[in-house]
């Protein structure tokens, strides 16, 4: 009698799994941006495949009695009621490691830059818990950005979460590219969420450049991609940044824009049946923002400094997403359209911007110098109406006189060409010289 051969160990388990009957669900309806599936036992966040040859990946976003609602990770064209649906199983994994440097990935962590497959490296689940609040290291070290106005007037600390608030076309992406080139962080992770497809190559080749890209990882989900892909891009970039932090490195995570992440979640939530609340945003939008932003920051070792652009609706800085983000972040930089149209770049409104950790990472002389410049700028702003109509009399206010007499020096310090990067120490030296002139004049 010939003994029957059977695979052993892991091979045997895999053979059993392959031989086991697989439960198949069915698409019952396709409405709007999502689809409803019956006949599968799935939980929120599970992946399923729809149809056959080719298959469409989708994620479960709502569980109902006897059915689940799914959002696609691709285009719904061709999907019809009655199509088979199979549970994919397993956690969504994100690539990590130094092999990602200089690469451009999509929202699922797949390369889209035409440079071939990713080098083999560890993959980690996309979901992760924020660091324990009691185990986070305190922020006590300044982060160099290479942008004078940021390094001195709104100093960032390693592990801080900062928002760049502005309307469209005011220079948010350009400022991000300056930070990516000038930062002293070891790693830069850049997420372009909801960007125009035309702007992606322009940002990579013109703004970021070869030198900036060489130590960066870029995750892209353009505006025409499904809402779930745009949402995934934000969490994929965050998970990649966390993986470098886990190795004890200091990482800068730049996301453009947080508003488009919120808009993607609005599409997902409304398609899943959530009620619209503030300006049409369902309640889950605000909890998603908190969950995403809290994952950045310091841990026991390493740090993720998060810089998130917030596209304010109609230049209204109190609209719901801007207001919610400002309440979670550790500071905000306001970009002013009035400055931008006059050619003042970066168009940072110094008086409207604040860093909540500046006092913890700067020495007292530096803080005093920044405060002096703020007082001069505030005095000039308060007298601007009189200056415009020619009614201001010299000698009325020494601070205003100092601002007017040294207007060129102040503007030269606050403005900076895109291709110029200033070392942290040099920025403070220049501010010290400027305030000594202003102080003497005042």
GROMACS .gro file of C-alpha atoms in nm:
model
  442
    1UNK     CA    1   0.000   0.000   0.000
    2UNK     CA    2   0.140   0.340  -0.101
    3UNK     CA    3   0.120   0.602   0.173
    4UNK     CA    4  -0.057   0.923   0.078
    5UNK     CA    5   0.173   1.229   0.079
    6UNK     CA    6   0.050   1.529   0.273
    7UNK     CA    7   0.213   1.870   0.309
    8UNK     CA    8   0.333   1.953   0.656
    9UNK     CA    9   0.349   2.259   0.877
   10UNK     CA   10   0.268   2.592   0.716
   11UNK     CA   11   0.225   2.427   0.375
   12UNK     CA   12  -0.041   2.197   0.518
   13UNK     CA   13  -0.228   2.489   0.677
   14UNK     CA   14  -0.216   2.682   0.350
   15UNK     CA   15  -0.344   2.378   0.159
   16UNK     CA   16  -0.633   2.338   0.401
   17UNK     CA   17  -0.721   2.707   0.372
   18UNK     CA   18  -0.717   2.685  -0.007
   19UNK     CA   19  -0.935   2.375  -0.006
   20UNK     CA   20  -1.191   2.516   0.237
   21UNK     CA   21  -1.504   2.656   0.075
   22UNK     CA   22  -1.500   3.036   0.063
   23UNK     CA   23  -1.814   3.226   0.147
   24UNK     CA   24  -1.922   3.452  -0.139
   25UNK     CA   25  -2.146   3.754  -0.097
   26UNK     CA   26  -2.329   3.949  -0.360
   27UNK     CA   27  -2.367   4.315  -0.453
   28UNK     CA   28  -2.728   4.415  -0.385
   29UNK     CA   29  -2.707   4.780  -0.490
   30UNK     CA   30  -2.465   5.040  -0.624
   31UNK     CA   31  -2.569   5.391  -0.528
   32UNK     CA   32  -2.363   5.708  -0.547
   33UNK     CA   33  -2.010   5.652  -0.423
   34UNK     CA   34  -2.059   5.314  -0.256
   35UNK     CA   35  -2.217   4.974  -0.278
   36UNK     CA   36  -2.414   4.743  -0.050
   37UNK     CA   37  -2.321   4.377  -0.006
   38UNK     CA   38  -2.515   4.092   0.152
   39UNK     CA   39  -2.409   3.740   0.243
   40UNK     CA   40  -2.076   3.822   0.410
   41UNK     CA   41  -1.980   3.845   0.776
   42UNK     CA   42  -1.749   4.148   0.783
   43UNK     CA   43  -1.647   4.410   1.033
   44UNK     CA   44  -1.566   4.776   0.987
   45UNK     CA   45  -1.236   4.824   0.810
   46UNK     CA   46  -1.231   4.479   0.647
   47UNK     CA   47  -1.129   4.458   0.282
   48UNK     CA   48  -1.336   4.280   0.019
   49UNK     CA   49  -1.293   4.215  -0.353
   50UNK     CA   50  -1.580   4.280  -0.592
   51UNK     CA   51  -1.627   4.098  -0.921
   52UNK     CA   52  -1.381   3.877  -1.105
   53UNK     CA   53  -1.107   3.948  -1.359
   54UNK     CA   54  -1.051   4.226  -1.283
   55UNK     CA   55  -1.140   4.254  -0.916
   56UNK     CA   56  -1.215   4.580  -0.739
   57UNK     CA   57  -1.094   4.626  -0.383
   58UNK     CA   58  -1.333   4.792  -0.140
   59UNK     CA   59  -1.344   4.859   0.233
   60UNK     CA   60  -1.633   4.807   0.472
   61UNK     CA   61  -1.743   5.145   0.611
   62UNK     CA   62  -2.077   5.052   0.771
   63UNK     CA   63  -2.234   4.731   0.902
   64UNK     CA   64  -2.610   4.684   0.883
   65UNK     CA   65  -2.836   4.393   0.973
   66UNK     CA   66  -2.773   4.135   0.704
   67UNK     CA   67  -2.553   4.356   0.486
   68UNK     CA   68  -2.253   4.587   0.481
   69UNK     CA   69  -2.179   4.909   0.298
   70UNK     CA   70  -1.847   4.940   0.118
   71UNK     CA   71  -1.648   5.219  -0.041
   72UNK     CA   72  -1.426   5.136  -0.340
   73UNK     CA   73  -1.050   5.178  -0.361
   74UNK     CA   74  -1.088   5.220  -0.736
   75UNK     CA   75  -1.350   5.322  -0.988
   76UNK     CA   76  -1.699   5.175  -0.964
   77UNK     CA   77  -1.749   5.169  -1.341
   78UNK     CA   78  -1.866   4.822  -1.450
   79UNK     CA   79  -1.982   4.707  -1.104
   80UNK     CA   80  -2.341   4.581  -1.110
   81UNK     CA   81  -2.592   4.429  -0.872
   82UNK     CA   82  -2.535   4.055  -0.850
   83UNK     CA   83  -2.156   4.070  -0.879
   84UNK     CA   84  -1.978   3.828  -0.642
   85UNK     CA   85  -1.796   3.968  -0.338
   86UNK     CA   86  -1.531   3.788  -0.134
   87UNK     CA   87  -1.375   3.882   0.196
   88UNK     CA   88  -1.008   3.954   0.147
   89UNK     CA   89  -0.902   3.919   0.509
   90UNK     CA   90  -0.584   4.041   0.676
   91UNK     CA   91  -0.481   4.387   0.788
   92UNK     CA   92  -0.384   4.657   0.540
   93UNK     CA   93  -0.004   4.672   0.536
   94UNK     CA   94   0.216   4.974   0.464
   95UNK     CA   95   0.579   4.951   0.339
   96UNK     CA   96   0.852   5.097   0.558
   97UNK     CA   97   1.230   5.122   0.560
   98UNK     CA   98   1.503   5.332   0.403
   99UNK     CA   99   1.423   5.188   0.061
  100UNK     CA  100   1.134   5.438   0.048
  101UNK     CA  101   1.365   5.742   0.026
  102UNK     CA  102   1.318   5.923  -0.304
  103UNK     CA  103   1.007   5.723  -0.393
  104UNK     CA  104   0.654   5.837  -0.476
  105UNK     CA  105   0.371   5.612  -0.355
  106UNK     CA  106  -0.005   5.603  -0.395
  107UNK     CA  107  -0.256   5.589  -0.110
  108UNK     CA  108  -0.201   5.215  -0.065
  109UNK     CA  109   0.178   5.241  -0.052
  110UNK     CA  110   0.236   5.122  -0.409
  111UNK     CA  111   0.507   5.295  -0.618
  112UNK     CA  112   0.379   5.520  -0.896
  113UNK     CA  113   0.707   5.687  -0.999
  114UNK     CA  114   0.814   5.432  -1.261
  115UNK     CA  115   1.131   5.342  -1.070
  116UNK     CA  116   1.040   4.977  -1.032
  117UNK     CA  117   0.920   4.780  -0.730
  118UNK     CA  118   1.011   4.881  -0.376
  119UNK     CA  119   1.314   4.726  -0.215
  120UNK     CA  120   1.222   4.451   0.027
  121UNK     CA  121   1.151   4.592   0.368
  122UNK     CA  122   0.919   4.537   0.662
  123UNK     CA  123   0.550   4.605   0.622
  124UNK     CA  124   0.336   4.720   0.913
  125UNK     CA  125  -0.042   4.752   0.966
  126UNK     CA  126  -0.179   5.092   0.863
  127UNK     CA  127  -0.371   5.127   1.190
  128UNK     CA  128  -0.170   5.228   1.493
  129UNK     CA  129  -0.236   5.374   1.835
  130UNK     CA  130  -0.122   5.723   1.930
  131UNK     CA  131   0.164   5.729   2.183
  132UNK     CA  132   0.058   5.712   2.546
  133UNK     CA  133   0.013   6.065   2.678
  134UNK     CA  134   0.215   5.990   2.991
  135UNK     CA  135   0.504   5.836   2.795
  136UNK     CA  136   0.550   6.110   2.537
  137UNK     CA  137   0.883   6.290   2.566
  138UNK     CA  138   0.847   6.662   2.632
  139UNK     CA  139   0.921   6.903   2.346
  140UNK     CA  140   1.241   7.087   2.437
  141UNK     CA  141   1.443   7.111   2.113
  142UNK     CA  142   1.386   7.353   1.826
  143UNK     CA  143   1.343   7.224   1.473
  144UNK     CA  144   1.518   7.411   1.196
  145UNK     CA  145   1.301   7.474   0.890
  146UNK     CA  146   1.540   7.699   0.697
  147UNK     CA  147   1.266   7.967   0.677
  148UNK     CA  148   1.368   8.274   0.882
  149UNK     CA  149   1.021   8.394   0.974
  150UNK     CA  150   0.921   8.048   1.100
  151UNK     CA  151   1.243   7.972   1.286
  152UNK     CA  152   1.234   8.300   1.478
  153UNK     CA  153   0.878   8.432   1.505
  154UNK     CA  154   0.692   8.097   1.529
  155UNK     CA  155   0.965   7.853   1.628
  156UNK     CA  156   0.876   7.487   1.585
  157UNK     CA  157   0.985   7.220   1.828
  158UNK     CA  158   1.068   6.861   1.738
  159UNK     CA  159   0.743   6.673   1.787
  160UNK     CA  160   0.515   6.975   1.751
  161UNK     CA  161   0.204   6.974   1.531
  162UNK     CA  162   0.165   7.298   1.338
  163UNK     CA  163  -0.104   7.411   1.097
  164UNK     CA  164  -0.055   7.633   0.790
  165UNK     CA  165  -0.386   7.816   0.746
  166UNK     CA  166  -0.459   7.991   0.417
  167UNK     CA  167  -0.695   8.020   0.125
  168UNK     CA  168  -0.614   7.879  -0.216
  169UNK     CA  169  -0.318   8.013  -0.411
  170UNK     CA  170  -0.144   8.189  -0.121
  171UNK     CA  171   0.173   7.976  -0.117
  172UNK     CA  172   0.112   7.682   0.116
  173UNK     CA  173   0.274   7.423  -0.111
  174UNK     CA  174   0.569   7.651  -0.182
  175UNK     CA  175   0.628   7.702   0.191
  176UNK     CA  176   0.613   7.325   0.246
  177UNK     CA  177   0.878   7.273  -0.021
  178UNK     CA  178   1.106   7.530   0.147
  179UNK     CA  179   1.069   7.342   0.476
  180UNK     CA  180   1.137   7.006   0.309
  181UNK     CA  181   1.465   7.137   0.165
  182UNK     CA  182   1.578   7.335   0.468
  183UNK     CA  183   1.480   7.123   0.766
  184UNK     CA  184   1.740   6.952   0.982
  185UNK     CA  185   1.510   6.656   1.043
  186UNK     CA  186   1.649   6.320   0.935
  187UNK     CA  187   1.344   6.217   0.731
  188UNK     CA  188   1.068   6.404   0.549
  189UNK     CA  189   0.737   6.234   0.468
  190UNK     CA  190   0.510   6.437   0.240
  191UNK     CA  191   0.144   6.357   0.177
  192UNK     CA  192  -0.027   6.529  -0.117
  193UNK     CA  193  -0.396   6.461  -0.059
  194UNK     CA  194  -0.652   6.582  -0.312
  195UNK     CA  195  -0.395   6.772  -0.517
  196UNK     CA  196  -0.447   6.859  -0.881
  197UNK     CA  197  -0.276   6.598  -1.096
  198UNK     CA  198  -0.097   6.874  -1.289
  199UNK     CA  199   0.069   7.004  -0.974
  200UNK     CA  200   0.223   6.678  -0.854
  201UNK     CA  201   0.520   6.671  -1.094
  202UNK     CA  202   0.563   7.047  -1.060
  203UNK     CA  203   0.589   7.011  -0.683
  204UNK     CA  204   0.831   6.719  -0.704
  205UNK     CA  205   1.059   6.857  -0.976
  206UNK     CA  206   1.042   7.235  -0.930
  207UNK     CA  207   0.951   7.298  -0.564
  208UNK     CA  208   1.099   6.995  -0.388
  209UNK     CA  209   1.385   6.925  -0.628
  210UNK     CA  210   1.618   6.628  -0.649
  211UNK     CA  211   1.797   6.712  -0.323
  212UNK     CA  212   1.473   6.741  -0.126
  213UNK     CA  213   1.326   6.425  -0.278
  214UNK     CA  214   1.638   6.220  -0.199
  215UNK     CA  215   1.559   6.225   0.175
  216UNK     CA  216   1.183   6.231   0.143
  217UNK     CA  217   0.900   5.984   0.099
  218UNK     CA  218   0.604   6.121  -0.098
  219UNK     CA  219   0.250   5.978  -0.083
  220UNK     CA  220   0.007   6.107  -0.347
  221UNK     CA  221  -0.369   6.078  -0.393
  222UNK     CA  222  -0.499   6.322  -0.653
  223UNK     CA  223  -0.838   6.490  -0.642
  224UNK     CA  224  -0.995   6.251  -0.895
  225UNK     CA  225  -0.924   5.940  -0.688
  226UNK     CA  226  -1.196   5.780  -0.472
  227UNK     CA  227  -1.255   5.932  -0.129
  228UNK     CA  228  -1.124   5.621   0.042
  229UNK     CA  229  -0.791   5.644  -0.144
  230UNK     CA  230  -0.753   6.007  -0.039
  231UNK     CA  231  -0.824   5.913   0.321
  232UNK     CA  232  -0.585   5.617   0.302
  233UNK     CA  233  -0.306   5.841   0.171
  234UNK     CA  234  -0.316   6.050   0.490
  235UNK     CA  235  -0.298   5.744   0.716
  236UNK     CA  236  -0.036   5.570   0.499
  237UNK     CA  237   0.194   5.873   0.519
  238UNK     CA  238   0.138   5.897   0.895
  239UNK     CA  239   0.218   5.528   0.942
  240UNK     CA  240   0.540   5.559   0.741
  241UNK     CA  241   0.644   5.856   0.955
  242UNK     CA  242   0.564   5.659   1.271
  243UNK     CA  243   0.780   5.370   1.156
  244UNK     CA  244   1.085   5.599   1.133
  245UNK     CA  245   0.999   5.750   1.472
  246UNK     CA  246   0.992   5.400   1.620
  247UNK     CA  247   1.358   5.373   1.517
  248UNK     CA  248   1.439   5.682   1.725
  249UNK     CA  249   1.459   5.925   1.432
  250UNK     CA  250   1.326   6.280   1.405
  251UNK     CA  251   1.074   6.300   1.121
  252UNK     CA  252   0.890   6.588   0.957
  253UNK     CA  253   0.545   6.488   0.830
  254UNK     CA  254   0.395   6.743   0.588
  255UNK     CA  255   0.037   6.700   0.474
  256UNK     CA  256  -0.128   6.911   0.204
  257UNK     CA  257  -0.405   6.938   0.288
  258UNK     CA  258  -0.586   6.841   0.607
  259UNK     CA  259  -0.903   7.002   0.472
  260UNK     CA  260  -0.916   6.761   0.179
  261UNK     CA  261  -0.877   6.470   0.422
  262UNK     CA  262  -1.183   6.603   0.604
  263UNK     CA  263  -1.369   6.638   0.273
  264UNK     CA  264  -1.287   6.277   0.187
  265UNK     CA  265  -1.424   6.163   0.522
  266UNK     CA  266  -1.737   6.369   0.458
  267UNK     CA  267  -1.796   6.176   0.136
  268UNK     CA  268  -1.735   5.845   0.313
  269UNK     CA  269  -1.956   5.930   0.611
  270UNK     CA  270  -2.247   6.056   0.406
  271UNK     CA  271  -2.229   5.752   0.175
  272UNK     CA  272  -2.232   5.527   0.483
  273UNK     CA  273  -2.553   5.689   0.604
  274UNK     CA  274  -2.425   5.933   0.866
  275UNK     CA  275  -2.635   6.246   0.919
  276UNK     CA  276  -2.483   6.573   0.799
  277UNK     CA  277  -2.399   6.812   1.082
  278UNK     CA  278  -2.190   7.131   1.073
  279UNK     CA  279  -2.180   7.256   0.711
  280UNK     CA  280  -2.253   6.905   0.589
  281UNK     CA  281  -1.967   6.738   0.776
  282UNK     CA  282  -2.082   6.423   0.961
  283UNK     CA  283  -1.969   6.371   1.323
  284UNK     CA  284  -1.706   6.113   1.222
  285UNK     CA  285  -1.507   6.382   1.039
  286UNK     CA  286  -1.401   6.553   1.359
  287UNK     CA  287  -1.312   6.230   1.538
  288UNK     CA  288  -1.103   6.123   1.237
  289UNK     CA  289  -0.911   6.452   1.249
  290UNK     CA  290  -0.833   6.406   1.618
  291UNK     CA  291  -0.725   6.046   1.563
  292UNK     CA  292  -0.499   6.141   1.273
  293UNK     CA  293  -0.336   6.443   1.438
  294UNK     CA  294  -0.276   6.275   1.775
  295UNK     CA  295  -0.064   6.006   1.609
  296UNK     CA  296   0.203   6.266   1.530
  297UNK     CA  297   0.423   6.418   1.799
  298UNK     CA  298   0.683   6.273   2.032
  299UNK     CA  299   0.702   5.920   2.163
  300UNK     CA  300   0.940   5.769   2.419
  301UNK     CA  301   1.210   5.798   2.152
  302UNK     CA  302   1.205   5.986   1.825
  303UNK     CA  303   0.955   6.242   1.707
  304UNK     CA  304   0.713   6.322   1.425
  305UNK     CA  305   0.679   6.696   1.369
  306UNK     CA  306   0.350   6.737   1.186
  307UNK     CA  307   0.295   7.032   0.952
  308UNK     CA  308  -0.058   7.032   0.810
  309UNK     CA  309  -0.198   7.280   0.561
  310UNK     CA  310  -0.557   7.386   0.622
  311UNK     CA  311  -0.743   7.527   0.323
  312UNK     CA  312  -0.978   7.778   0.481
  313UNK     CA  313  -1.312   7.814   0.303
  314UNK     CA  314  -1.345   8.160   0.152
  315UNK     CA  315  -1.054   8.284   0.367
  316UNK     CA  316  -1.278   8.228   0.672
  317UNK     CA  317  -1.040   8.114   0.946
  318UNK     CA  318  -1.332   8.022   1.174
  319UNK     CA  319  -1.497   7.770   0.942
  320UNK     CA  320  -1.554   7.424   1.103
  321UNK     CA  321  -1.243   7.235   0.984
  322UNK     CA  322  -1.007   7.525   1.053
  323UNK     CA  323  -1.161   7.576   1.397
  324UNK     CA  324  -1.141   7.205   1.486
  325UNK     CA  325  -0.782   7.173   1.361
  326UNK     CA  326  -0.668   7.483   1.548
  327UNK     CA  327  -0.807   7.340   1.872
  328UNK     CA  328  -0.603   7.018   1.833
  329UNK     CA  329  -0.278   7.152   1.689
  330UNK     CA  330   0.010   7.303   1.887
  331UNK     CA  331   0.015   7.627   1.692
  332UNK     CA  332  -0.085   7.786   1.365
  333UNK     CA  333   0.082   7.987   1.090
  334UNK     CA  334  -0.152   8.216   0.898
  335UNK     CA  335  -0.072   8.297   0.535
  336UNK     CA  336  -0.222   8.632   0.431
  337UNK     CA  337  -0.361   8.686   0.082
  338UNK     CA  338  -0.301   9.063   0.110
  339UNK     CA  339   0.071   8.997   0.157
  340UNK     CA  340   0.077   8.742  -0.125
  341UNK     CA  341  -0.074   8.980  -0.383
  342UNK     CA  342   0.196   9.238  -0.302
  343UNK     CA  343   0.470   8.982  -0.373
  344UNK     CA  344   0.561   8.928  -0.007
  345UNK     CA  345   0.673   8.562   0.020
  346UNK     CA  346   0.646   8.364   0.232
  347UNK     CA  347   0.322   8.548   0.303
  348UNK     CA  348   0.324   8.477   0.678
  349UNK     CA  349   0.107   8.701   0.895
  350UNK     CA  350   0.344   8.724   1.192
  351UNK     CA  351   0.090   8.886   1.424
  352UNK     CA  352  -0.176   8.625   1.345
  353UNK     CA  353   0.057   8.326   1.390
  354UNK     CA  354   0.161   8.156   1.712
  355UNK     CA  355   0.368   7.858   1.824
  356UNK     CA  356   0.261   7.712   2.157
  357UNK     CA  357   0.603   7.561   2.226
  358UNK     CA  358   0.823   7.857   2.125
  359UNK     CA  359   0.883   7.954   2.489
  360UNK     CA  360   0.999   7.598   2.567
  361UNK     CA  361   1.259   7.568   2.290
  362UNK     CA  362   1.406   7.921   2.275
  363UNK     CA  363   1.643   8.105   2.506
  364UNK     CA  364   1.518   8.423   2.676
  365UNK     CA  365   1.725   8.665   2.460
  366UNK     CA  366   1.575   8.512   2.147
  367UNK     CA  367   1.222   8.540   2.286
  368UNK     CA  368   1.284   8.905   2.373
  369UNK     CA  369   1.408   8.978   2.021
  370UNK     CA  370   1.100   8.817   1.865
  371UNK     CA  371   0.873   9.010   2.104
  372UNK     CA  372   1.042   9.339   2.007
  373UNK     CA  373   0.976   9.281   1.637
  374UNK     CA  374   0.616   9.186   1.713
  375UNK     CA  375   0.562   9.512   1.904
  376UNK     CA  376   0.700   9.714   1.613
  377UNK     CA  377   0.482   9.529   1.362
  378UNK     CA  378   0.174   9.567   1.584
  379UNK     CA  379   0.231   9.941   1.622
  380UNK     CA  380   0.269   9.978   1.245
  381UNK     CA  381  -0.052   9.783   1.185
  382UNK     CA  382  -0.244   9.995   1.437
  383UNK     CA  383  -0.140  10.315   1.261
  384UNK     CA  384  -0.180  10.182   0.906
  385UNK     CA  385  -0.503  10.373   0.834
  386UNK     CA  386  -0.341  10.703   0.933
  387UNK     CA  387  -0.033  10.620   0.727
  388UNK     CA  388  -0.244  10.537   0.421
  389UNK     CA  389  -0.421  10.874   0.422
  390UNK     CA  390  -0.106  11.068   0.511
  391UNK     CA  391  -0.236  11.175   0.853
  392UNK     CA  392   0.035  11.016   1.064
  393UNK     CA  393   0.274  11.265   1.220
  394UNK     CA  394   0.633  11.155   1.278
  395UNK     CA  395   0.720  11.144   1.647
  396UNK     CA  396   0.372  11.041   1.759
  397UNK     CA  397   0.476  10.683   1.832
  398UNK     CA  398   0.845  10.578   1.845
  399UNK     CA  399   0.759  10.219   1.748
  400UNK     CA  400   0.572  10.333   1.437
  401UNK     CA  401   0.860  10.565   1.352
  402UNK     CA  402   1.104  10.272   1.382
  403UNK     CA  403   0.885  10.057   1.156
  404UNK     CA  404   0.864  10.329   0.890
  405UNK     CA  405   1.232  10.427   0.906
  406UNK     CA  406   1.349  10.065   0.877
  407UNK     CA  407   1.075   9.925   0.658
  408UNK     CA  408   1.323   9.788   0.405
  409UNK     CA  409   1.526   9.600   0.669
  410UNK     CA  410   1.211   9.450   0.825
  411UNK     CA  411   1.079   9.334   0.486
  412UNK     CA  412   1.418   9.188   0.388
  413UNK     CA  413   1.417   8.979   0.706
  414UNK     CA  414   1.057   8.856   0.677
  415UNK     CA  415   1.079   8.776   0.305
  416UNK     CA  416   1.288   8.494   0.158
  417UNK     CA  417   1.336   8.348  -0.192
  418UNK     CA  418   1.209   7.994  -0.238
  419UNK     CA  419   1.552   7.857  -0.324
  420UNK     CA  420   1.718   8.012  -0.019
  421UNK     CA  421   1.763   7.831   0.313
  422UNK     CA  422   1.891   8.005   0.626
  423UNK     CA  423   2.057   7.821   0.913
  424UNK     CA  424   1.890   7.846   1.252
  425UNK     CA  425   2.178   8.036   1.414
  426UNK     CA  426   2.202   8.283   1.125
  427UNK     CA  427   1.829   8.356   1.144
  428UNK     CA  428   1.859   8.453   1.511
  429UNK     CA  429   2.169   8.664   1.443
  430UNK     CA  430   1.987   8.857   1.173
  431UNK     CA  431   1.686   8.909   1.399
  432UNK     CA  432   1.912   9.028   1.680
  433UNK     CA  433   2.078   9.283   1.452
  434UNK     CA  434   1.738   9.400   1.321
  435UNK     CA  435   1.587   9.445   1.669
  436UNK     CA  436   1.897   9.631   1.791
  437UNK     CA  437   1.838   9.883   1.511
  438UNK     CA  438   1.466   9.905   1.585
  439UNK     CA  439   1.526   9.932   1.958
  440UNK     CA  440   1.777  10.212   1.913
  441UNK     CA  441   1.538  10.398   1.686
  442UNK     CA  442   1.246  10.350   1.926
   0.00000   0.00000   0.00000
